[in-house]
């Protein structure tokens, strides 16, 4: 059973400047809730009991958001509006935080979760990918494969060829409908990777991944890439890919962010 999840939320969000100068991408509103809350809820709906959020110096707003606001509560009480206090922002899960002191990439951020994972398998959810799944939450879909294989499982989805350069891209052999045994992965390929399976921001790792996160060299963009550690993992263990059922929205892309906000509005206001 996977009970722990790491949510890396320390990036600069450069694709979404200038707003990310002051508003972290993870706090972009989708309706009245920030993006990261949807990811925390997905983790909870999948059975996660402890979450480590990796923040950076400029992300204190995330820590504040998931906490009580005494000031707001006493204000509402004084105004006889206590009924508004029902604070949906405080999730029913133990949250831990750590800071990534240097912007060294996703691989470095996940590496900081080594003591949190304590030698157990764990999940990683990237909060800029919001997956609207009809039935089973995206992470739970990966957990179901983990339960059968006890190996690492990477969330994938099929994207258009011209989009592949923006993602980690996996190749592998289908062993079931929507499940591949992976044999290669490349971060942001510059040549045809021979596959259209892009990594979506959902992962389950055995603790072996830390061996490689501790030994990789900087890769694409001069950053420590999680993808490079996954590639090393193939040498030691099997790694599976699960094509996730559901629609993925990358909130770092303006068009997908707007589509997601529309989707949320329509689904909460009864429109199709
Ligand atoms: C990261 C990963 C990439 C993955 C993507 C999913 O890239 O490095 O492999 O496909 O998330 O969103 P980033 O979006 O940080 O450039």
PDB file of C-alpha atoms and ligand atoms in Angstrom:
ATOM      1  CA  UNK A   1       0.000   0.000   0.000  1.00  0.00           C
ATOM      2  CA  UNK A   2       1.295   3.434  -0.890  1.00  0.00           C
ATOM      3  CA  UNK A   3       0.620   5.855   1.947  1.00  0.00           C
ATOM      4  CA  UNK A   4       3.113   8.662   1.295  1.00  0.00           C
ATOM      5  CA  UNK A   5       3.255  11.235  -1.476  1.00  0.00           C
ATOM      6  CA  UNK A   6       5.693  13.980  -2.423  1.00  0.00           C
ATOM      7  CA  UNK A   7       4.418  17.096  -4.188  1.00  0.00           C
ATOM      8  CA  UNK A   8       7.276  19.155  -5.636  1.00  0.00           C
ATOM      9  CA  UNK A   9       6.174  22.800  -5.673  1.00  0.00           C
ATOM     10  CA  UNK A  10       9.449  24.683  -5.747  1.00  0.00           C
ATOM     11  CA  UNK A  11       9.815  25.702  -9.401  1.00  0.00           C
ATOM     12  CA  UNK A  12       9.891  29.275 -10.668  1.00  0.00           C
ATOM     13  CA  UNK A  13       6.999  28.765 -13.090  1.00  0.00           C
ATOM     14  CA  UNK A  14       8.886  30.613 -15.808  1.00  0.00           C
ATOM     15  CA  UNK A  15       6.363  29.615 -18.491  1.00  0.00           C
ATOM     16  CA  UNK A  16       3.732  31.674 -16.685  1.00  0.00           C
ATOM     17  CA  UNK A  17       5.656  34.887 -16.024  1.00  0.00           C
ATOM     18  CA  UNK A  18       4.992  37.644 -15.059  1.00  0.00           C
ATOM     19  CA  UNK A  19       2.230  36.433 -12.694  1.00  0.00           C
ATOM     20  CA  UNK A  20       4.507  33.772 -11.169  1.00  0.00           C
ATOM     21  CA  UNK A  21       6.807  36.545  -9.947  1.00  0.00           C
ATOM     22  CA  UNK A  22       4.418  36.799  -6.987  1.00  0.00           C
ATOM     23  CA  UNK A  23       1.770  34.064  -7.377  1.00  0.00           C
ATOM     24  CA  UNK A  24       3.133  30.524  -7.454  1.00  0.00           C
ATOM     25  CA  UNK A  25       1.745  28.450 -10.316  1.00  0.00           C
ATOM     26  CA  UNK A  26       0.499  25.947  -7.732  1.00  0.00           C
ATOM     27  CA  UNK A  27      -1.787  28.687  -6.368  1.00  0.00           C
ATOM     28  CA  UNK A  28      -3.459  29.532  -9.686  1.00  0.00           C
ATOM     29  CA  UNK A  29      -7.193  29.581  -8.949  1.00  0.00           C
ATOM     30  CA  UNK A  30      -9.488  27.006 -10.456  1.00  0.00           C
ATOM     31  CA  UNK A  31     -12.806  28.304  -9.256  1.00  0.00           C
ATOM     32  CA  UNK A  32     -12.202  29.288  -5.631  1.00  0.00           C
ATOM     33  CA  UNK A  33      -9.554  26.649  -4.940  1.00  0.00           C
ATOM     34  CA  UNK A  34      -5.901  26.694  -5.979  1.00  0.00           C
ATOM     35  CA  UNK A  35      -4.494  24.072  -8.338  1.00  0.00           C
ATOM     36  CA  UNK A  36      -2.441  22.358  -5.626  1.00  0.00           C
ATOM     37  CA  UNK A  37      -5.589  21.609  -3.640  1.00  0.00           C
ATOM     38  CA  UNK A  38      -6.966  19.480  -6.481  1.00  0.00           C
ATOM     39  CA  UNK A  39      -3.742  17.474  -6.447  1.00  0.00           C
ATOM     40  CA  UNK A  40      -3.860  17.047  -2.646  1.00  0.00           C
ATOM     41  CA  UNK A  41      -7.492  15.876  -2.996  1.00  0.00           C
ATOM     42  CA  UNK A  42      -6.498  13.409  -5.717  1.00  0.00           C
ATOM     43  CA  UNK A  43      -3.827  12.007  -3.384  1.00  0.00           C
ATOM     44  CA  UNK A  44      -6.344  11.658  -0.533  1.00  0.00           C
ATOM     45  CA  UNK A  45      -8.942  10.067  -2.817  1.00  0.00           C
ATOM     46  CA  UNK A  46      -6.255   7.548  -3.783  1.00  0.00           C
ATOM     47  CA  UNK A  47      -5.582   6.588  -0.144  1.00  0.00           C
ATOM     48  CA  UNK A  48      -2.522   8.728   0.662  1.00  0.00           C
ATOM     49  CA  UNK A  49      -2.119   9.504   4.378  1.00  0.00           C
ATOM     50  CA  UNK A  50       1.000  11.701   4.528  1.00  0.00           C
ATOM     51  CA  UNK A  51       2.177  14.349   2.100  1.00  0.00           C
ATOM     52  CA  UNK A  52       5.495  16.153   1.807  1.00  0.00           C
ATOM     53  CA  UNK A  53       5.300  19.403  -0.146  1.00  0.00           C
ATOM     54  CA  UNK A  54       8.669  20.642  -1.399  1.00  0.00           C
ATOM     55  CA  UNK A  55       8.543  24.434  -1.452  1.00  0.00           C
ATOM     56  CA  UNK A  56      11.032  27.219  -2.043  1.00  0.00           C
ATOM     57  CA  UNK A  57      11.674  30.573  -0.374  1.00  0.00           C
ATOM     58  CA  UNK A  58       8.936  32.316  -2.349  1.00  0.00           C
ATOM     59  CA  UNK A  59       6.196  29.731  -1.703  1.00  0.00           C
ATOM     60  CA  UNK A  60       5.172  30.470   1.886  1.00  0.00           C
ATOM     61  CA  UNK A  61       1.707  31.280   0.593  1.00  0.00           C
ATOM     62  CA  UNK A  62       1.192  27.528   0.026  1.00  0.00           C
ATOM     63  CA  UNK A  63       2.018  26.755   3.670  1.00  0.00           C
ATOM     64  CA  UNK A  64      -0.319  29.550   4.824  1.00  0.00           C
ATOM     65  CA  UNK A  65      -3.128  28.371   2.577  1.00  0.00           C
ATOM     66  CA  UNK A  66      -3.284  24.907   4.134  1.00  0.00           C
ATOM     67  CA  UNK A  67      -3.333  26.378   7.661  1.00  0.00           C
ATOM     68  CA  UNK A  68      -5.931  28.054   9.897  1.00  0.00           C
ATOM     69  CA  UNK A  69      -6.212  31.825   9.692  1.00  0.00           C
ATOM     70  CA  UNK A  70      -6.915  33.022  13.234  1.00  0.00           C
ATOM     71  CA  UNK A  71      -7.348  36.566  12.026  1.00  0.00           C
ATOM     72  CA  UNK A  72      -9.949  35.632   9.423  1.00  0.00           C
ATOM     73  CA  UNK A  73     -11.785  33.357  11.849  1.00  0.00           C
ATOM     74  CA  UNK A  74     -12.103  36.005  14.588  1.00  0.00           C
ATOM     75  CA  UNK A  75     -13.168  38.566  11.977  1.00  0.00           C
ATOM     76  CA  UNK A  76     -15.937  36.271  10.728  1.00  0.00           C
ATOM     77  CA  UNK A  77     -17.034  35.494  14.285  1.00  0.00           C
ATOM     78  CA  UNK A  78     -17.295  39.205  15.115  1.00  0.00           C
ATOM     79  CA  UNK A  79     -19.360  39.774  11.990  1.00  0.00           C
ATOM     80  CA  UNK A  80     -21.686  36.876  12.828  1.00  0.00           C
ATOM     81  CA  UNK A  81     -20.483  35.038   9.767  1.00  0.00           C
ATOM     82  CA  UNK A  82     -19.053  32.001  11.544  1.00  0.00           C
ATOM     83  CA  UNK A  83     -20.864  29.747   9.082  1.00  0.00           C
ATOM     84  CA  UNK A  84     -18.252  30.790   6.502  1.00  0.00           C
ATOM     85  CA  UNK A  85     -15.430  29.372   8.651  1.00  0.00           C
ATOM     86  CA  UNK A  86     -16.010  25.788   7.468  1.00  0.00           C
ATOM     87  CA  UNK A  87     -12.489  25.798   6.073  1.00  0.00           C
ATOM     88  CA  UNK A  88     -12.273  23.502   3.101  1.00  0.00           C
ATOM     89  CA  UNK A  89      -8.654  24.452   2.566  1.00  0.00           C
ATOM     90  CA  UNK A  90      -7.390  22.312   5.452  1.00  0.00           C
ATOM     91  CA  UNK A  91      -7.035  18.774   4.167  1.00  0.00           C
ATOM     92  CA  UNK A  92      -7.602  15.772   6.354  1.00  0.00           C
ATOM     93  CA  UNK A  93      -4.031  14.552   6.021  1.00  0.00           C
ATOM     94  CA  UNK A  94      -0.710  15.179   7.688  1.00  0.00           C
ATOM     95  CA  UNK A  95       1.226  17.712   5.639  1.00  0.00           C
ATOM     96  CA  UNK A  96       4.990  18.061   5.903  1.00  0.00           C
ATOM     97  CA  UNK A  97       7.102  20.720   4.230  1.00  0.00           C
ATOM     98  CA  UNK A  98      10.690  21.058   3.229  1.00  0.00           C
ATOM     99  CA  UNK A  99      12.460  23.746   1.269  1.00  0.00           C
ATOM    100  CA  UNK A 100      14.532  23.194  -1.814  1.00  0.00           C
ATOM    101  CA  UNK A 101      17.356  25.671  -1.222  1.00  0.00           C
ATOM    102  CA  UNK A 102      18.589  25.795  -4.821  1.00  0.00           C
ATOM    103  CA  UNK A 103      16.495  25.566  -8.005  1.00  0.00           C
ATOM    104  CA  UNK A 104      18.260  22.445  -9.212  1.00  0.00           C
ATOM    105  CA  UNK A 105      15.350  20.706 -10.871  1.00  0.00           C
ATOM    106  CA  UNK A 106      12.696  18.080 -10.277  1.00  0.00           C
ATOM    107  CA  UNK A 107      15.161  15.271  -9.556  1.00  0.00           C
ATOM    108  CA  UNK A 108      16.728  17.338  -6.773  1.00  0.00           C
ATOM    109  CA  UNK A 109      13.303  18.230  -5.323  1.00  0.00           C
ATOM    110  CA  UNK A 110      12.212  14.581  -5.129  1.00  0.00           C
ATOM    111  CA  UNK A 111      15.608  13.609  -3.662  1.00  0.00           C
ATOM    112  CA  UNK A 112      14.835  15.869  -0.685  1.00  0.00           C
ATOM    113  CA  UNK A 113      12.032  13.444   0.220  1.00  0.00           C
ATOM    114  CA  UNK A 114      14.384  10.572   1.007  1.00  0.00           C
ATOM    115  CA  UNK A 115      14.070  10.762   4.797  1.00  0.00           C
ATOM    116  CA  UNK A 116      10.305  11.303   4.496  1.00  0.00           C
ATOM    117  CA  UNK A 117       9.925   8.121   2.425  1.00  0.00           C
ATOM    118  CA  UNK A 118      11.897   6.158   5.058  1.00  0.00           C
ATOM    119  CA  UNK A 119      12.683   3.309   2.693  1.00  0.00           C
ATOM    120  CA  UNK A 120       9.054   2.797   1.650  1.00  0.00           C
ATOM    121  CA  UNK A 121       7.567   3.069  -1.835  1.00  0.00           C
ATOM    122  CA  UNK A 122       5.946   6.454  -2.385  1.00  0.00           C
ATOM    123  CA  UNK A 123       4.016   8.547  -4.901  1.00  0.00           C
ATOM    124  CA  UNK A 124       4.974  11.803  -6.630  1.00  0.00           C
ATOM    125  CA  UNK A 125       2.347  14.204  -7.977  1.00  0.00           C
ATOM    126  CA  UNK A 126       3.306  17.275  -9.987  1.00  0.00           C
ATOM    127  CA  UNK A 127       0.822  20.028  -9.161  1.00  0.00           C
ATOM    128  CA  UNK A 128       0.944  21.670 -12.586  1.00  0.00           C
ATOM    129  CA  UNK A 129      -0.738  18.612 -14.102  1.00  0.00           C
ATOM    130  CA  UNK A 130      -4.383  18.382 -13.135  1.00  0.00           C
ATOM    131  CA  UNK A 131      -6.031  15.181 -14.315  1.00  0.00           C
ATOM    132  CA  UNK A 132      -9.792  15.013 -14.545  1.00  0.00           C
ATOM    133  CA  UNK A 133     -10.560  11.309 -14.355  1.00  0.00           C
ATOM    134  CA  UNK A 134     -14.089  10.047 -14.740  1.00  0.00           C
ATOM    135  CA  UNK A 135     -13.940   7.262 -12.175  1.00  0.00           C
ATOM    136  CA  UNK A 136     -10.641   6.206 -10.634  1.00  0.00           C
ATOM    137  CA  UNK A 137      -8.286   9.080  -9.716  1.00  0.00           C
ATOM    138  CA  UNK A 138      -5.107   9.143 -11.829  1.00  0.00           C
ATOM    139  CA  UNK A 139      -2.813   8.244  -8.929  1.00  0.00           C
ATOM    140  CA  UNK A 140      -5.052   5.367  -7.866  1.00  0.00           C
ATOM    141  CA  UNK A 141      -4.798   3.977 -11.413  1.00  0.00           C
ATOM    142  CA  UNK A 142      -1.014   3.803 -10.945  1.00  0.00           C
ATOM    143  CA  UNK A 143      -1.412   2.277  -7.484  1.00  0.00           C
ATOM    144  CA  UNK A 144      -3.492  -0.532  -8.960  1.00  0.00           C
ATOM    145  CA  UNK A 145      -0.567  -1.459 -11.231  1.00  0.00           C
ATOM    146  CA  UNK A 146       1.888  -1.128  -8.332  1.00  0.00           C
ATOM    147  CA  UNK A 147      -0.232  -3.532  -6.250  1.00  0.00           C
ATOM    148  CA  UNK A 148       0.115  -6.145  -8.992  1.00  0.00           C
ATOM    149  CA  UNK A 149       3.796  -5.625  -9.813  1.00  0.00           C
ATOM    150  CA  UNK A 150       5.488  -4.062  -6.748  1.00  0.00           C
ATOM    151  CA  UNK A 151       7.614  -2.067  -9.169  1.00  0.00           C
ATOM    152  CA  UNK A 152       7.755   1.622 -10.030  1.00  0.00           C
ATOM    153  CA  UNK A 153       4.910   2.907 -12.200  1.00  0.00           C
ATOM    154  CA  UNK A 154       4.992   6.051 -14.312  1.00  0.00           C
ATOM    155  CA  UNK A 155       1.835   7.844 -15.490  1.00  0.00           C
ATOM    156  CA  UNK A 156       1.740   8.336 -19.252  1.00  0.00           C
ATOM    157  CA  UNK A 157      -0.555   9.798 -21.851  1.00  0.00           C
ATOM    158  CA  UNK A 158      -0.545   9.889 -25.620  1.00  0.00           C
ATOM    159  CA  UNK A 159       0.285  13.282 -27.066  1.00  0.00           C
ATOM    160  CA  UNK A 160       0.745  14.687 -30.555  1.00  0.00           C
ATOM    161  CA  UNK A 161       4.235  14.279 -32.028  1.00  0.00           C
ATOM    162  CA  UNK A 162       4.879  18.042 -32.004  1.00  0.00           C
ATOM    163  CA  UNK A 163       4.148  18.154 -28.263  1.00  0.00           C
ATOM    164  CA  UNK A 164       6.650  15.450 -27.270  1.00  0.00           C
ATOM    165  CA  UNK A 165       9.545  17.909 -26.949  1.00  0.00           C
ATOM    166  CA  UNK A 166       7.889  19.364 -23.818  1.00  0.00           C
ATOM    167  CA  UNK A 167       7.834  16.141 -21.825  1.00  0.00           C
ATOM    168  CA  UNK A 168       9.638  13.060 -20.673  1.00  0.00           C
ATOM    169  CA  UNK A 169       8.880  10.426 -23.336  1.00  0.00           C
ATOM    170  CA  UNK A 170       8.773   6.699 -22.605  1.00  0.00           C
ATOM    171  CA  UNK A 171       9.119   3.679 -24.854  1.00  0.00           C
ATOM    172  CA  UNK A 172       8.123   0.168 -23.925  1.00  0.00           C
ATOM    173  CA  UNK A 173       6.277  -3.004 -24.775  1.00  0.00           C
ATOM    174  CA  UNK A 174       2.561  -3.312 -24.130  1.00  0.00           C
ATOM    175  CA  UNK A 175       1.862  -6.083 -21.611  1.00  0.00           C
ATOM    176  CA  UNK A 176      -1.806  -5.197 -21.199  1.00  0.00           C
ATOM    177  CA  UNK A 177      -4.196  -2.611 -22.521  1.00  0.00           C
ATOM    178  CA  UNK A 178      -2.807   0.727 -21.255  1.00  0.00           C
ATOM    179  CA  UNK A 179       0.174  -0.851 -19.465  1.00  0.00           C
ATOM    180  CA  UNK A 180       3.708  -0.937 -20.853  1.00  0.00           C
ATOM    181  CA  UNK A 181       6.872  -2.444 -19.502  1.00  0.00           C
ATOM    182  CA  UNK A 182       9.162   0.488 -20.088  1.00  0.00           C
ATOM    183  CA  UNK A 183      12.584   0.101 -21.675  1.00  0.00           C
ATOM    184  CA  UNK A 184      13.628   3.699 -22.281  1.00  0.00           C
ATOM    185  CA  UNK A 185      12.795   7.237 -21.294  1.00  0.00           C
ATOM    186  CA  UNK A 186      14.170  10.536 -22.511  1.00  0.00           C
ATOM    187  CA  UNK A 187      13.600  14.025 -21.156  1.00  0.00           C
ATOM    188  CA  UNK A 188      12.384  16.605 -23.684  1.00  0.00           C
ATOM    189  CA  UNK A 189      13.603  14.735 -26.791  1.00  0.00           C
ATOM    190  CA  UNK A 190      15.141  16.752 -29.600  1.00  0.00           C
ATOM    191  CA  UNK A 191      14.859  13.928 -32.131  1.00  0.00           C
ATOM    192  CA  UNK A 192      12.014  11.474 -32.814  1.00  0.00           C
ATOM    193  CA  UNK A 193      11.799   9.320 -29.663  1.00  0.00           C
ATOM    194  CA  UNK A 194       9.875   6.587 -31.523  1.00  0.00           C
ATOM    195  CA  UNK A 195       6.916   6.821 -29.163  1.00  0.00           C
ATOM    196  CA  UNK A 196       4.076   9.204 -28.402  1.00  0.00           C
ATOM    197  CA  UNK A 197       3.845   8.320 -24.708  1.00  0.00           C
ATOM    198  CA  UNK A 198       4.540  11.430 -22.643  1.00  0.00           C
ATOM    199  CA  UNK A 199       5.085  11.366 -18.891  1.00  0.00           C
ATOM    200  CA  UNK A 200       2.170  12.905 -17.047  1.00  0.00           C
ATOM    201  CA  UNK A 201       3.053  14.234 -13.579  1.00  0.00           C
ATOM    202  CA  UNK A 202       2.113  11.100 -11.604  1.00  0.00           C
ATOM    203  CA  UNK A 203       4.633   8.512 -10.417  1.00  0.00           C
ATOM    204  CA  UNK A 204       5.031   5.661  -7.953  1.00  0.00           C
ATOM    205  CA  UNK A 205       8.594   4.785  -7.002  1.00  0.00           C
ATOM    206  CA  UNK A 206      10.296   2.074  -5.075  1.00  0.00           C
ATOM    207  CA  UNK A 207      12.889   3.618  -2.730  1.00  0.00           C
ATOM    208  CA  UNK A 208      15.652   2.444  -5.117  1.00  0.00           C
ATOM    209  CA  UNK A 209      15.048   5.660  -7.060  1.00  0.00           C
ATOM    210  CA  UNK A 210      16.965   7.551  -4.349  1.00  0.00           C
ATOM    211  CA  UNK A 211      20.159   5.659  -5.156  1.00  0.00           C
ATOM    212  CA  UNK A 212      20.052   7.217  -8.605  1.00  0.00           C
ATOM    213  CA  UNK A 213      18.717  10.624  -7.547  1.00  0.00           C
ATOM    214  CA  UNK A 214      21.829  10.821  -5.383  1.00  0.00           C
ATOM    215  CA  UNK A 215      24.197   9.942  -8.214  1.00  0.00           C
ATOM    216  CA  UNK A 216      22.880  11.515 -11.446  1.00  0.00           C
ATOM    217  CA  UNK A 217      24.591  14.442 -13.108  1.00  0.00           C
ATOM    218  CA  UNK A 218      22.711  17.553 -14.268  1.00  0.00           C
ATOM    219  CA  UNK A 219      20.844  16.836 -17.521  1.00  0.00           C
ATOM    220  CA  UNK A 220      18.516  18.829 -19.804  1.00  0.00           C
ATOM    221  CA  UNK A 221      18.532  22.533 -18.884  1.00  0.00           C
ATOM    222  CA  UNK A 222      21.440  21.975 -16.475  1.00  0.00           C
ATOM    223  CA  UNK A 223      18.974  20.533 -13.931  1.00  0.00           C
ATOM    224  CA  UNK A 224      18.864  17.230 -12.061  1.00  0.00           C
ATOM    225  CA  UNK A 225      16.196  15.380 -13.995  1.00  0.00           C
ATOM    226  CA  UNK A 226      13.903  12.814 -12.425  1.00  0.00           C
ATOM    227  CA  UNK A 227      13.736  11.224 -15.882  1.00  0.00           C
ATOM    228  CA  UNK A 228      17.490  10.495 -15.798  1.00  0.00           C
ATOM    229  CA  UNK A 229      17.123   8.678 -12.465  1.00  0.00           C
ATOM    230  CA  UNK A 230      14.208   6.645 -13.893  1.00  0.00           C
ATOM    231  CA  UNK A 231      16.421   5.651 -16.815  1.00  0.00           C
ATOM    232  CA  UNK A 232      19.023   4.304 -14.351  1.00  0.00           C
ATOM    233  CA  UNK A 233      16.287   2.447 -12.472  1.00  0.00           C
ATOM    234  CA  UNK A 234      15.675   0.227 -15.536  1.00  0.00           C
ATOM    235  CA  UNK A 235      19.081  -1.367 -14.942  1.00  0.00           C
ATOM    236  CA  UNK A 236      18.061  -2.612 -11.522  1.00  0.00           C
ATOM    237  CA  UNK A 237      14.285  -3.076 -11.544  1.00  0.00           C
ATOM    238  CA  UNK A 238      11.311  -3.306 -13.857  1.00  0.00           C
ATOM    239  CA  UNK A 239       9.486  -0.050 -14.452  1.00  0.00           C
ATOM    240  CA  UNK A 240       5.928   0.059 -15.763  1.00  0.00           C
ATOM    241  CA  UNK A 241       4.058   2.792 -17.556  1.00  0.00           C
ATOM    242  CA  UNK A 242       0.315   3.270 -17.117  1.00  0.00           C
ATOM    243  CA  UNK A 243      -1.599   5.210 -19.725  1.00  0.00           C
ATOM    244  CA  UNK A 244      -3.861   7.246 -17.508  1.00  0.00           C
ATOM    245  CA  UNK A 245      -7.592   7.381 -18.145  1.00  0.00           C
ATOM    246  CA  UNK A 246      -8.647  10.987 -17.928  1.00  0.00           C
ATOM    247  CA  UNK A 247      -7.977  14.396 -19.403  1.00  0.00           C
ATOM    248  CA  UNK A 248      -4.739  16.073 -18.403  1.00  0.00           C
ATOM    249  CA  UNK A 249      -4.516  19.858 -18.141  1.00  0.00           C
ATOM    250  CA  UNK A 250      -1.072  21.430 -17.878  1.00  0.00           C
ATOM    251  CA  UNK A 251      -1.746  24.688 -16.029  1.00  0.00           C
ATOM    252  CA  UNK A 252       1.580  26.105 -17.230  1.00  0.00           C
ATOM    253  CA  UNK A 253      -0.019  26.322 -20.694  1.00  0.00           C
ATOM    254  CA  UNK A 254      -2.408  29.241 -20.919  1.00  0.00           C
ATOM    255  CA  UNK A 255      -4.924  27.495 -23.188  1.00  0.00           C
ATOM    256  CA  UNK A 256      -5.109  24.368 -21.035  1.00  0.00           C
ATOM    257  CA  UNK A 257      -5.425  26.444 -17.873  1.00  0.00           C
ATOM    258  CA  UNK A 258      -8.391  28.343 -19.340  1.00  0.00           C
ATOM    259  CA  UNK A 259      -9.968  25.059 -20.523  1.00  0.00           C
ATOM    260  CA  UNK A 260      -9.601  23.641 -17.027  1.00  0.00           C
ATOM    261  CA  UNK A 261     -11.223  26.683 -15.418  1.00  0.00           C
ATOM    262  CA  UNK A 262     -14.101  26.362 -17.931  1.00  0.00           C
ATOM    263  CA  UNK A 263     -14.416  22.654 -17.248  1.00  0.00           C
ATOM    264  CA  UNK A 264     -14.610  23.327 -13.524  1.00  0.00           C
ATOM    265  CA  UNK A 265     -17.162  26.121 -13.967  1.00  0.00           C
ATOM    266  CA  UNK A 266     -19.365  24.030 -16.248  1.00  0.00           C
ATOM    267  CA  UNK A 267     -19.236  20.983 -14.015  1.00  0.00           C
ATOM    268  CA  UNK A 268     -20.099  22.945 -10.872  1.00  0.00           C
ATOM    269  CA  UNK A 269     -22.815  24.973 -12.578  1.00  0.00           C
ATOM    270  CA  UNK A 270     -24.492  22.043 -14.250  1.00  0.00           C
ATOM    271  CA  UNK A 271     -23.422  22.819 -17.818  1.00  0.00           C
ATOM    272  CA  UNK A 272     -21.837  20.311 -20.152  1.00  0.00           C
TER     273      UNK A 272
HETATM  274  C1  LIG B   1       8.371  17.508 -15.832  1.00  0.00           C
HETATM  275  C2  LIG B   1       9.155  16.231 -16.127  1.00  0.00           C
HETATM  276  C3  LIG B   1       8.704  15.634 -17.456  1.00  0.00           C
HETATM  277  C4  LIG B   1       7.196  15.398 -17.428  1.00  0.00           C
HETATM  278  C5  LIG B   1       6.459  16.705 -17.071  1.00  0.00           C
HETATM  279  C6  LIG B   1       4.994  16.426 -16.859  1.00  0.00           C
HETATM  280  O1  LIG B   1       8.729  18.480 -16.788  1.00  0.00           O
HETATM  281  O2  LIG B   1      10.532  16.539 -16.159  1.00  0.00           O
HETATM  282  O3  LIG B   1       9.365  14.422 -17.685  1.00  0.00           O
HETATM  283  O4  LIG B   1       6.758  14.935 -18.685  1.00  0.00           O
HETATM  284  O5  LIG B   1       6.968  17.272 -15.858  1.00  0.00           O
HETATM  285  O6  LIG B   1       4.303  17.624 -16.667  1.00  0.00           O
HETATM  286  P1  LIG B   1       8.451  20.065 -16.561  1.00  0.00           P
HETATM  287  O7  LIG B   1       6.987  20.272 -16.772  1.00  0.00           O
HETATM  288  O8  LIG B   1       8.874  20.378 -15.168  1.00  0.00           O
HETATM  289  O9  LIG B   1       9.280  20.751 -17.613  1.00  0.00           O
END
